[in-house]
Amino acid sequence: MQRCFLLTALMLCSAASGAHADDLSICYNYGCARSAGVHLHGAQLSHIHMLLAWVDNAEEERQAIAQAIGLFQTAAGQQTPTFRDRGRNIPDEGADGRMDCIDHAHNTSAYLRLMEERGWLNFHRVLEPVKRAPWIFNEHWSARIAEKDSGEEFVVDSWFFDNGHPAAIFTLEEWMKGAEPNE
């Protein structure tokens, strides 16, 4: 009962404390060849804010960030052809709305910056995207965050999954060595 009351109170506060609508520019069709505006309405942002409002530590915040990225992608896919994006690159088969790692790094960074600007990230700060190139022909980009207390860096990589799936989060060190999700 108490948790229900707290959830209701948080929803009301969210509406009053920055869960208002927002517009973002995202990109798609590999290498940010196309761009589109996405309008995020208050209810979508309130849902994301609630995910982040309940975290007690940096690890929980990273889990919430992963979920939030999937929600942002779902919202973007309702307004753009990015709903067609499939994990990695091969399954896209040239579909309008496909995204490579450059598109994902750009868009995920934009979502992270929105969360940071609204004060929803208590344990992390947003950094510029990062690239790895374990082989000359295998360059890969991802969004990046750092824990505020420890300074440890993490990547927030949504490229591995279909549109709307939570992002994978790795330590920067693991990711630079070629880490991929087990799913």
Short mmCIF file of C-alpha atoms in Angstrom, two decimals:
data_model
loop_
_atom_site.label_atom_id
_atom_site.label_comp_id
_atom_site.label_asym_id
_atom_site.label_seq_id
_atom_site.Cartn_x
_atom_site.Cartn_y
_atom_site.Cartn_z
CA MET A 1 0.00 0.00 0.00
CA GLN A 2 2.79 2.40 0.91
CA ARG A 3 4.63 1.61 -2.35
CA CYS A 4 1.41 2.27 -4.31
CA PHE A 5 1.07 5.64 -2.57
CA LEU A 6 4.70 6.48 -3.35
CA LEU A 7 4.27 5.50 -6.99
CA THR A 8 1.17 7.71 -7.30
CA ALA A 9 2.99 10.59 -5.62
CA LEU A 10 5.97 10.15 -7.94
CA MET A 11 3.72 10.19 -11.00
CA LEU A 12 2.14 13.44 -9.86
CA CYS A 13 5.54 14.96 -9.11
CA SER A 14 6.88 13.79 -12.47
CA ALA A 15 4.18 15.70 -14.26
CA ALA A 16 5.16 18.81 -12.33
CA SER A 17 8.92 18.36 -12.29
CA GLY A 18 10.16 18.07 -15.83
CA ALA A 19 8.30 15.20 -17.44
CA HIS A 20 6.85 17.65 -19.96
CA ALA A 21 7.13 16.92 -23.66
CA ASP A 22 10.42 17.21 -25.47
CA ASP A 23 11.70 17.04 -29.04
CA LEU A 24 14.86 15.27 -30.16
CA SER A 25 16.60 14.77 -33.46
CA ILE A 26 17.56 11.18 -34.26
CA CYS A 27 19.28 9.67 -37.26
CA TYR A 28 19.12 6.42 -39.24
CA ASN A 29 19.87 4.66 -42.55
CA TYR A 30 23.53 4.05 -41.68
CA GLY A 31 26.04 6.75 -40.92
CA CYS A 32 23.23 9.16 -39.95
CA ALA A 33 22.29 9.50 -43.63
CA ARG A 34 18.75 10.58 -42.67
CA SER A 35 17.47 12.46 -39.68
CA ALA A 36 14.04 13.03 -38.18
CA GLY A 37 12.49 14.88 -35.29
CA VAL A 38 10.90 12.81 -32.53
CA HIS A 39 8.34 14.27 -30.16
CA LEU A 40 8.38 12.63 -26.73
CA HIS A 41 5.18 13.34 -24.84
CA GLY A 42 4.89 13.75 -21.09
CA ALA A 43 3.51 10.25 -20.39
CA GLN A 44 6.44 8.58 -22.19
CA LEU A 45 8.93 10.72 -20.31
CA SER A 46 7.16 10.14 -16.98
CA HIS A 47 7.49 6.39 -17.49
CA ILE A 48 11.23 6.73 -18.12
CA HIS A 49 11.63 9.12 -15.19
CA MET A 50 9.93 6.61 -12.88
CA LEU A 51 12.38 3.89 -13.93
CA LEU A 52 15.27 6.09 -12.86
CA ALA A 53 13.67 7.58 -9.76
CA TRP A 54 13.61 4.26 -7.88
CA VAL A 55 17.31 3.41 -8.16
CA ASP A 56 19.54 3.33 -5.07
CA ASN A 57 22.99 2.88 -6.61
CA ALA A 58 25.02 3.09 -9.82
CA GLU A 59 24.44 -0.54 -10.83
CA GLU A 60 20.67 -0.16 -10.53
CA GLU A 61 20.86 3.07 -12.49
CA ARG A 62 22.69 1.32 -15.34
CA GLN A 63 19.94 -1.33 -15.43
CA ALA A 64 17.31 1.42 -15.56
CA ILE A 65 19.27 3.22 -18.30
CA ALA A 66 19.28 0.03 -20.40
CA GLN A 67 15.49 -0.22 -20.06
CA ALA A 68 15.02 3.50 -20.75
CA ILE A 69 16.96 3.30 -24.02
CA GLY A 70 14.57 0.59 -25.23
CA LEU A 71 11.60 2.82 -24.35
CA PHE A 72 13.12 5.81 -26.15
CA GLN A 73 13.67 3.64 -29.24
CA THR A 74 10.10 2.38 -29.13
CA ALA A 75 8.80 5.96 -28.98
CA ALA A 76 11.07 6.97 -31.88
CA GLY A 77 9.94 3.93 -33.88
CA GLN A 78 6.32 5.02 -33.56
CA GLN A 79 7.17 8.24 -35.41
CA THR A 80 9.95 7.22 -37.78
CA PRO A 81 10.88 4.19 -39.88
CA THR A 82 13.37 3.10 -37.19
CA PHE A 83 10.82 0.53 -35.99
CA ARG A 84 12.22 -1.58 -38.85
CA ASP A 85 15.72 -1.65 -37.35
CA ARG A 86 16.98 -5.14 -36.51
CA GLY A 87 19.89 -6.01 -34.28
CA ARG A 88 23.33 -5.72 -35.80
CA ASN A 89 23.52 -4.82 -39.51
CA ILE A 90 22.89 -7.88 -41.69
CA PRO A 91 19.18 -8.53 -40.85
CA ASP A 92 18.12 -5.03 -41.97
CA GLU A 93 18.28 -5.94 -45.69
CA GLY A 94 18.35 -2.30 -46.79
CA ALA A 95 15.12 -1.34 -45.01
CA ASP A 96 14.34 2.35 -44.58
CA GLY A 97 14.91 3.00 -40.88
CA ARG A 98 17.85 0.63 -40.48
CA MET A 99 20.56 1.75 -38.08
CA ASP A 100 24.25 0.96 -37.85
CA CYS A 101 26.39 1.51 -34.77
CA ILE A 102 26.99 5.16 -35.71
CA ASP A 103 23.24 5.85 -35.74
CA HIS A 104 22.78 3.95 -32.46
CA ALA A 105 25.66 5.78 -30.76
CA HIS A 106 24.26 9.16 -31.86
CA ASN A 107 20.66 8.41 -30.83
CA THR A 108 21.51 6.70 -27.55
CA SER A 109 23.78 9.63 -26.64
CA ALA A 110 20.89 12.02 -27.35
CA TYR A 111 18.58 10.00 -25.06
CA LEU A 112 21.24 9.92 -22.34
CA ARG A 113 21.83 13.67 -22.60
CA LEU A 114 18.09 14.30 -22.25
CA MET A 115 18.04 12.21 -19.05
CA GLU A 116 21.12 14.02 -17.75
CA GLU A 117 19.77 17.49 -18.59
CA ARG A 118 16.56 16.70 -16.71
CA GLY A 119 18.55 15.63 -13.65
CA TRP A 120 17.38 12.02 -13.85
CA LEU A 121 20.89 10.52 -13.68
CA ASN A 122 22.14 10.59 -10.11
CA PHE A 123 25.09 8.21 -10.40
CA HIS A 124 26.39 8.75 -13.96
CA ARG A 125 27.42 11.49 -16.34
CA VAL A 126 27.21 11.30 -20.12
CA LEU A 127 30.41 11.27 -22.18
CA GLU A 128 31.04 11.52 -25.91
CA PRO A 129 30.54 8.33 -27.97
CA VAL A 130 33.50 5.98 -28.20
CA LYS A 131 34.79 3.68 -30.93
CA ARG A 132 36.66 0.41 -30.91
CA ALA A 133 38.47 -1.18 -33.79
CA PRO A 134 39.73 -4.63 -32.76
CA TRP A 135 40.50 -5.26 -36.42
CA ILE A 136 41.10 -2.69 -39.11
CA PHE A 137 37.81 -3.52 -40.85
CA ASN A 138 35.63 -3.96 -37.75
CA GLU A 139 35.09 -0.45 -36.34
CA HIS A 140 32.23 -0.13 -33.82
CA TRP A 141 30.77 2.92 -32.03
CA SER A 142 28.75 3.20 -28.82
CA ALA A 143 27.34 5.77 -26.40
CA ARG A 144 29.32 6.15 -23.17
CA ILE A 145 28.71 7.08 -19.54
CA ALA A 146 30.89 7.30 -16.44
CA GLU A 147 30.08 6.70 -12.80
CA LYS A 148 30.25 10.00 -10.95
CA ASP A 149 31.95 8.59 -7.84
CA SER A 150 34.46 6.11 -9.26
CA GLY A 151 34.95 7.57 -12.74
CA GLU A 152 34.62 4.07 -14.21
CA GLU A 153 33.40 4.25 -17.80
CA PHE A 154 30.67 2.13 -19.39
CA VAL A 155 29.22 1.82 -22.88
CA VAL A 156 25.50 1.81 -23.54
CA ASP A 157 25.22 -0.21 -26.75
CA SER A 158 21.82 -0.64 -28.39
CA TRP A 159 23.15 -1.83 -31.78
CA PHE A 160 23.06 -5.52 -30.89
CA PHE A 161 19.25 -5.70 -30.63
CA ASP A 162 16.06 -4.98 -32.53
CA ASN A 163 14.41 -1.59 -32.00
CA GLY A 164 12.91 -1.25 -28.53
CA HIS A 165 15.03 -3.86 -26.77
CA PRO A 166 16.95 -2.68 -23.68
CA ALA A 167 20.54 -1.70 -24.43
CA ALA A 168 23.57 -3.77 -23.46
CA ILE A 169 25.87 -2.12 -20.92
CA PHE A 170 29.51 -3.14 -20.53
CA THR A 171 32.50 -1.65 -18.80
CA LEU A 172 34.52 0.27 -21.35
CA GLU A 173 37.40 -2.14 -20.78
CA GLU A 174 35.27 -5.21 -21.57
CA TRP A 175 33.72 -3.57 -24.60
CA MET A 176 37.08 -2.48 -26.02
CA LYS A 177 38.10 -6.16 -25.93
CA GLY A 178 35.10 -7.05 -28.10
CA ALA A 179 32.43 -7.89 -25.48
CA GLU A 180 29.00 -8.78 -26.84
CA PRO A 181 25.76 -9.70 -25.08
CA ASN A 182 25.05 -13.37 -24.36
CA GLU A 183 21.48 -13.22 -25.66
#
